[in-house]
């Protein structure tokens, strides 16, 4: 990923794979792909230990990861949701931004 990001910084908007010309993709999971149990376990553990749970770009309607919000809230974390559409957890959130992620995130992190 670091090499791909370096290519973006060097001016390529969407650098293709140098071997096959295909799309380069970070280590994300798409619908229909298997979840990695160890990763889910780590996410749940991190949720239980978080002071702030920042949910970005998810409808929070798919489990098991939607359950991470409940774990974090139960453990006392503050919840901030950034998503175009409302989520079932908006009522529990300290702040909800139904706006563009690319506009909201830089402001939140500043
Ligand atoms: Zn390739």
JSON list of C-alpha atoms and ligand atoms in Angstrom, two decimals:
[
{"chain": "A", "resi": 1, "resn": "UNK", "atom": "CA", "xyz": [0.00, 0.00, 0.00]},
{"chain": "A", "resi": 2, "resn": "UNK", "atom": "CA", "xyz": [2.85, 2.37, 0.83]},
{"chain": "A", "resi": 3, "resn": "UNK", "atom": "CA", "xyz": [4.20, 2.07, -2.72]},
{"chain": "A", "resi": 4, "resn": "UNK", "atom": "CA", "xyz": [0.77, 2.80, -4.20]},
{"chain": "A", "resi": 5, "resn": "UNK", "atom": "CA", "xyz": [0.37, 5.86, -1.96]},
{"chain": "A", "resi": 6, "resn": "UNK", "atom": "CA", "xyz": [3.80, 7.08, -3.04]},
{"chain": "A", "resi": 7, "resn": "UNK", "atom": "CA", "xyz": [2.66, 6.84, -6.67]},
{"chain": "A", "resi": 8, "resn": "UNK", "atom": "CA", "xyz": [-0.45, 8.89, -5.82]},
{"chain": "A", "resi": 9, "resn": "UNK", "atom": "CA", "xyz": [1.69, 11.52, -4.10]},
{"chain": "A", "resi": 10, "resn": "UNK", "atom": "CA", "xyz": [3.90, 11.58, -7.19]},
{"chain": "A", "resi": 11, "resn": "UNK", "atom": "CA", "xyz": [0.91, 12.59, -9.30]},
{"chain": "A", "resi": 12, "resn": "UNK", "atom": "CA", "xyz": [-0.88, 9.41, -10.44]},
{"chain": "A", "resi": 13, "resn": "UNK", "atom": "CA", "xyz": [-4.58, 9.82, -9.63]},
{"chain": "A", "resi": 14, "resn": "UNK", "atom": "CA", "xyz": [-5.42, 6.12, -9.67]},
{"chain": "A", "resi": 15, "resn": "UNK", "atom": "CA", "xyz": [-2.28, 4.02, -10.16]},
{"chain": "A", "resi": 16, "resn": "UNK", "atom": "CA", "xyz": [-2.99, 0.67, -11.83]},
{"chain": "A", "resi": 17, "resn": "UNK", "atom": "CA", "xyz": [-1.23, -2.62, -11.03]},
{"chain": "A", "resi": 18, "resn": "UNK", "atom": "CA", "xyz": [2.13, -2.60, -12.82]},
{"chain": "A", "resi": 19, "resn": "UNK", "atom": "CA", "xyz": [1.86, -6.29, -13.70]},
{"chain": "A", "resi": 20, "resn": "UNK", "atom": "CA", "xyz": [-1.63, -6.58, -15.13]},
{"chain": "A", "resi": 21, "resn": "UNK", "atom": "CA", "xyz": [-3.02, -3.03, -15.29]},
{"chain": "A", "resi": 22, "resn": "UNK", "atom": "CA", "xyz": [-5.80, -3.97, -12.86]},
{"chain": "A", "resi": 23, "resn": "UNK", "atom": "CA", "xyz": [-7.22, -1.96, -9.99]},
{"chain": "A", "resi": 24, "resn": "UNK", "atom": "CA", "xyz": [-5.04, -1.66, -6.87]},
{"chain": "A", "resi": 25, "resn": "UNK", "atom": "CA", "xyz": [-7.07, -2.15, -3.72]},
{"chain": "A", "resi": 26, "resn": "UNK", "atom": "CA", "xyz": [-6.16, -1.80, -0.04]},
{"chain": "A", "resi": 27, "resn": "UNK", "atom": "CA", "xyz": [-6.75, -4.64, 2.39]},
{"chain": "A", "resi": 28, "resn": "UNK", "atom": "CA", "xyz": [-10.49, -4.09, 2.66]},
{"chain": "A", "resi": 29, "resn": "UNK", "atom": "CA", "xyz": [-13.29, -6.63, 2.58]},
{"chain": "A", "resi": 30, "resn": "UNK", "atom": "CA", "xyz": [-16.05, -6.27, 0.01]},
{"chain": "A", "resi": 31, "resn": "UNK", "atom": "CA", "xyz": [-19.54, -7.72, 0.14]},
{"chain": "A", "resi": 32, "resn": "UNK", "atom": "CA", "xyz": [-19.44, -11.44, -0.51]},
{"chain": "A", "resi": 33, "resn": "UNK", "atom": "CA", "xyz": [-15.83, -11.82, 0.68]},
{"chain": "A", "resi": 34, "resn": "UNK", "atom": "CA", "xyz": [-14.99, -13.85, 3.79]},
{"chain": "A", "resi": 35, "resn": "UNK", "atom": "CA", "xyz": [-14.25, -11.93, 6.97]},
{"chain": "A", "resi": 36, "resn": "UNK", "atom": "CA", "xyz": [-11.01, -12.81, 8.73]},
{"chain": "A", "resi": 37, "resn": "UNK", "atom": "CA", "xyz": [-11.95, -13.98, 12.25]},
{"chain": "A", "resi": 38, "resn": "UNK", "atom": "CA", "xyz": [-8.72, -12.66, 13.83]},
{"chain": "A", "resi": 39, "resn": "UNK", "atom": "CA", "xyz": [-9.37, -9.21, 12.38]},
{"chain": "A", "resi": 40, "resn": "UNK", "atom": "CA", "xyz": [-12.94, -9.19, 13.68]},
{"chain": "A", "resi": 41, "resn": "UNK", "atom": "CA", "xyz": [-11.71, -10.28, 17.12]},
{"chain": "A", "resi": 42, "resn": "UNK", "atom": "CA", "xyz": [-9.18, -7.45, 17.15]},
{"chain": "A", "resi": 43, "resn": "UNK", "atom": "CA", "xyz": [-11.85, -4.95, 16.08]},
{"chain": "A", "resi": 44, "resn": "UNK", "atom": "CA", "xyz": [-14.16, -6.05, 18.88]},
{"chain": "A", "resi": 45, "resn": "UNK", "atom": "CA", "xyz": [-11.33, -5.89, 21.42]},
{"chain": "A", "resi": 46, "resn": "UNK", "atom": "CA", "xyz": [-10.35, -2.39, 20.22]},
{"chain": "A", "resi": 47, "resn": "UNK", "atom": "CA", "xyz": [-14.00, -1.34, 20.44]},
{"chain": "A", "resi": 48, "resn": "UNK", "atom": "CA", "xyz": [-14.17, -2.47, 24.06]},
{"chain": "A", "resi": 49, "resn": "UNK", "atom": "CA", "xyz": [-11.09, -0.37, 24.88]},
{"chain": "A", "resi": 50, "resn": "UNK", "atom": "CA", "xyz": [-11.87, 2.75, 22.83]},
{"chain": "A", "resi": 51, "resn": "UNK", "atom": "CA", "xyz": [-12.55, 6.22, 24.25]},
{"chain": "A", "resi": 52, "resn": "UNK", "atom": "CA", "xyz": [-13.94, 7.33, 20.90]},
{"chain": "A", "resi": 53, "resn": "UNK", "atom": "CA", "xyz": [-15.60, 5.20, 18.24]},
{"chain": "A", "resi": 54, "resn": "UNK", "atom": "CA", "xyz": [-15.51, 6.88, 14.83]},
{"chain": "A", "resi": 55, "resn": "UNK", "atom": "CA", "xyz": [-17.81, 5.13, 12.36]},
{"chain": "A", "resi": 56, "resn": "UNK", "atom": "CA", "xyz": [-17.15, 6.26, 8.80]},
{"chain": "A", "resi": 57, "resn": "UNK", "atom": "CA", "xyz": [-18.96, 5.32, 5.61]},
{"chain": "A", "resi": 58, "resn": "UNK", "atom": "CA", "xyz": [-21.06, 2.45, 6.87]},
{"chain": "A", "resi": 59, "resn": "UNK", "atom": "CA", "xyz": [-24.80, 2.02, 7.29]},
{"chain": "A", "resi": 60, "resn": "UNK", "atom": "CA", "xyz": [-24.04, -0.03, 10.44]},
{"chain": "A", "resi": 61, "resn": "UNK", "atom": "CA", "xyz": [-26.64, -2.54, 9.35]},
{"chain": "A", "resi": 62, "resn": "UNK", "atom": "CA", "xyz": [-24.30, -5.49, 8.80]},
{"chain": "A", "resi": 63, "resn": "UNK", "atom": "CA", "xyz": [-23.11, -7.69, 11.64]},
{"chain": "A", "resi": 64, "resn": "UNK", "atom": "CA", "xyz": [-20.75, -8.60, 13.16]},
{"chain": "A", "resi": 65, "resn": "UNK", "atom": "CA", "xyz": [-19.19, -5.18, 12.73]},
{"chain": "A", "resi": 66, "resn": "UNK", "atom": "CA", "xyz": [-22.33, -3.24, 13.66]},
{"chain": "A", "resi": 67, "resn": "UNK", "atom": "CA", "xyz": [-22.02, -5.00, 17.02]},
{"chain": "A", "resi": 68, "resn": "UNK", "atom": "CA", "xyz": [-18.74, -3.18, 17.56]},
{"chain": "A", "resi": 69, "resn": "UNK", "atom": "CA", "xyz": [-20.71, 0.02, 18.12]},
{"chain": "A", "resi": 70, "resn": "UNK", "atom": "CA", "xyz": [-22.72, -1.63, 20.88]},
{"chain": "A", "resi": 71, "resn": "UNK", "atom": "CA", "xyz": [-19.54, -2.99, 22.49]},
{"chain": "A", "resi": 72, "resn": "UNK", "atom": "CA", "xyz": [-17.91, 0.45, 22.40]},
{"chain": "A", "resi": 73, "resn": "UNK", "atom": "CA", "xyz": [-20.97, 2.23, 23.80]},
{"chain": "A", "resi": 74, "resn": "UNK", "atom": "CA", "xyz": [-21.36, -0.33, 26.58]},
{"chain": "A", "resi": 75, "resn": "UNK", "atom": "CA", "xyz": [-17.71, 0.26, 27.49]},
{"chain": "A", "resi": 76, "resn": "UNK", "atom": "CA", "xyz": [-18.31, 4.00, 27.70]},
{"chain": "A", "resi": 77, "resn": "UNK", "atom": "CA", "xyz": [-16.89, 5.20, 24.39]},
{"chain": "A", "resi": 78, "resn": "UNK", "atom": "CA", "xyz": [-18.19, 8.30, 22.70]},
{"chain": "A", "resi": 79, "resn": "UNK", "atom": "CA", "xyz": [-19.65, 7.64, 19.27]},
{"chain": "A", "resi": 80, "resn": "UNK", "atom": "CA", "xyz": [-19.29, 9.81, 16.16]},
{"chain": "A", "resi": 81, "resn": "UNK", "atom": "CA", "xyz": [-20.94, 8.69, 12.91]},
{"chain": "A", "resi": 82, "resn": "UNK", "atom": "CA", "xyz": [-20.05, 9.96, 9.44]},
{"chain": "A", "resi": 83, "resn": "UNK", "atom": "CA", "xyz": [-22.32, 8.49, 6.77]},
{"chain": "A", "resi": 84, "resn": "UNK", "atom": "CA", "xyz": [-24.42, 9.80, 3.90]},
{"chain": "A", "resi": 85, "resn": "UNK", "atom": "CA", "xyz": [-27.54, 8.07, 5.20]},
{"chain": "A", "resi": 86, "resn": "UNK", "atom": "CA", "xyz": [-28.93, 7.72, 8.73]},
{"chain": "A", "resi": 87, "resn": "UNK", "atom": "CA", "xyz": [-27.92, 4.61, 10.69]},
{"chain": "A", "resi": 88, "resn": "UNK", "atom": "CA", "xyz": [-29.74, 2.62, 13.40]},
{"chain": "A", "resi": 89, "resn": "UNK", "atom": "CA", "xyz": [-27.18, 3.97, 15.91]},
{"chain": "A", "resi": 90, "resn": "UNK", "atom": "CA", "xyz": [-27.61, 7.70, 15.26]},
{"chain": "A", "resi": 91, "resn": "UNK", "atom": "CA", "xyz": [-29.60, 8.09, 18.49]},
{"chain": "A", "resi": 92, "resn": "UNK", "atom": "CA", "xyz": [-26.67, 6.76, 20.51]},
{"chain": "A", "resi": 93, "resn": "UNK", "atom": "CA", "xyz": [-24.12, 9.06, 18.88]},
{"chain": "A", "resi": 94, "resn": "UNK", "atom": "CA", "xyz": [-22.63, 12.22, 20.36]},
{"chain": "A", "resi": 95, "resn": "UNK", "atom": "CA", "xyz": [-22.43, 13.56, 16.80]},
{"chain": "A", "resi": 96, "resn": "UNK", "atom": "CA", "xyz": [-23.79, 12.48, 13.40]},
{"chain": "A", "resi": 97, "resn": "UNK", "atom": "CA", "xyz": [-22.60, 13.91, 10.10]},
{"chain": "A", "resi": 98, "resn": "UNK", "atom": "CA", "xyz": [-24.76, 13.02, 7.09]},
{"chain": "A", "resi": 99, "resn": "UNK", "atom": "CA", "xyz": [-22.28, 14.68, 4.76]},
{"chain": "A", "resi": 100, "resn": "UNK", "atom": "CA", "xyz": [-19.47, 13.83, 2.40]},
{"chain": "A", "resi": 101, "resn": "UNK", "atom": "CA", "xyz": [-16.73, 11.85, 4.14]},
{"chain": "A", "resi": 102, "resn": "UNK", "atom": "CA", "xyz": [-14.05, 13.67, 2.17]},
{"chain": "A", "resi": 103, "resn": "UNK", "atom": "CA", "xyz": [-15.31, 16.98, 3.53]},
{"chain": "A", "resi": 104, "resn": "UNK", "atom": "CA", "xyz": [-16.08, 15.95, 7.12]},
{"chain": "A", "resi": 105, "resn": "UNK", "atom": "CA", "xyz": [-13.04, 13.81, 7.97]},
{"chain": "A", "resi": 106, "resn": "UNK", "atom": "CA", "xyz": [-10.37, 16.44, 7.34]},
{"chain": "A", "resi": 107, "resn": "UNK", "atom": "CA", "xyz": [-12.28, 18.86, 9.61]},
{"chain": "A", "resi": 108, "resn": "UNK", "atom": "CA", "xyz": [-12.70, 16.24, 12.35]},
{"chain": "A", "resi": 109, "resn": "UNK", "atom": "CA", "xyz": [-9.02, 15.34, 12.26]},
{"chain": "A", "resi": 110, "resn": "UNK", "atom": "CA", "xyz": [-7.78, 18.94, 12.14]},
{"chain": "B", "resi": 1, "resn": "LIG", "atom": "ZN1", "xyz": [-2.08, -7.10, -11.15]}
]
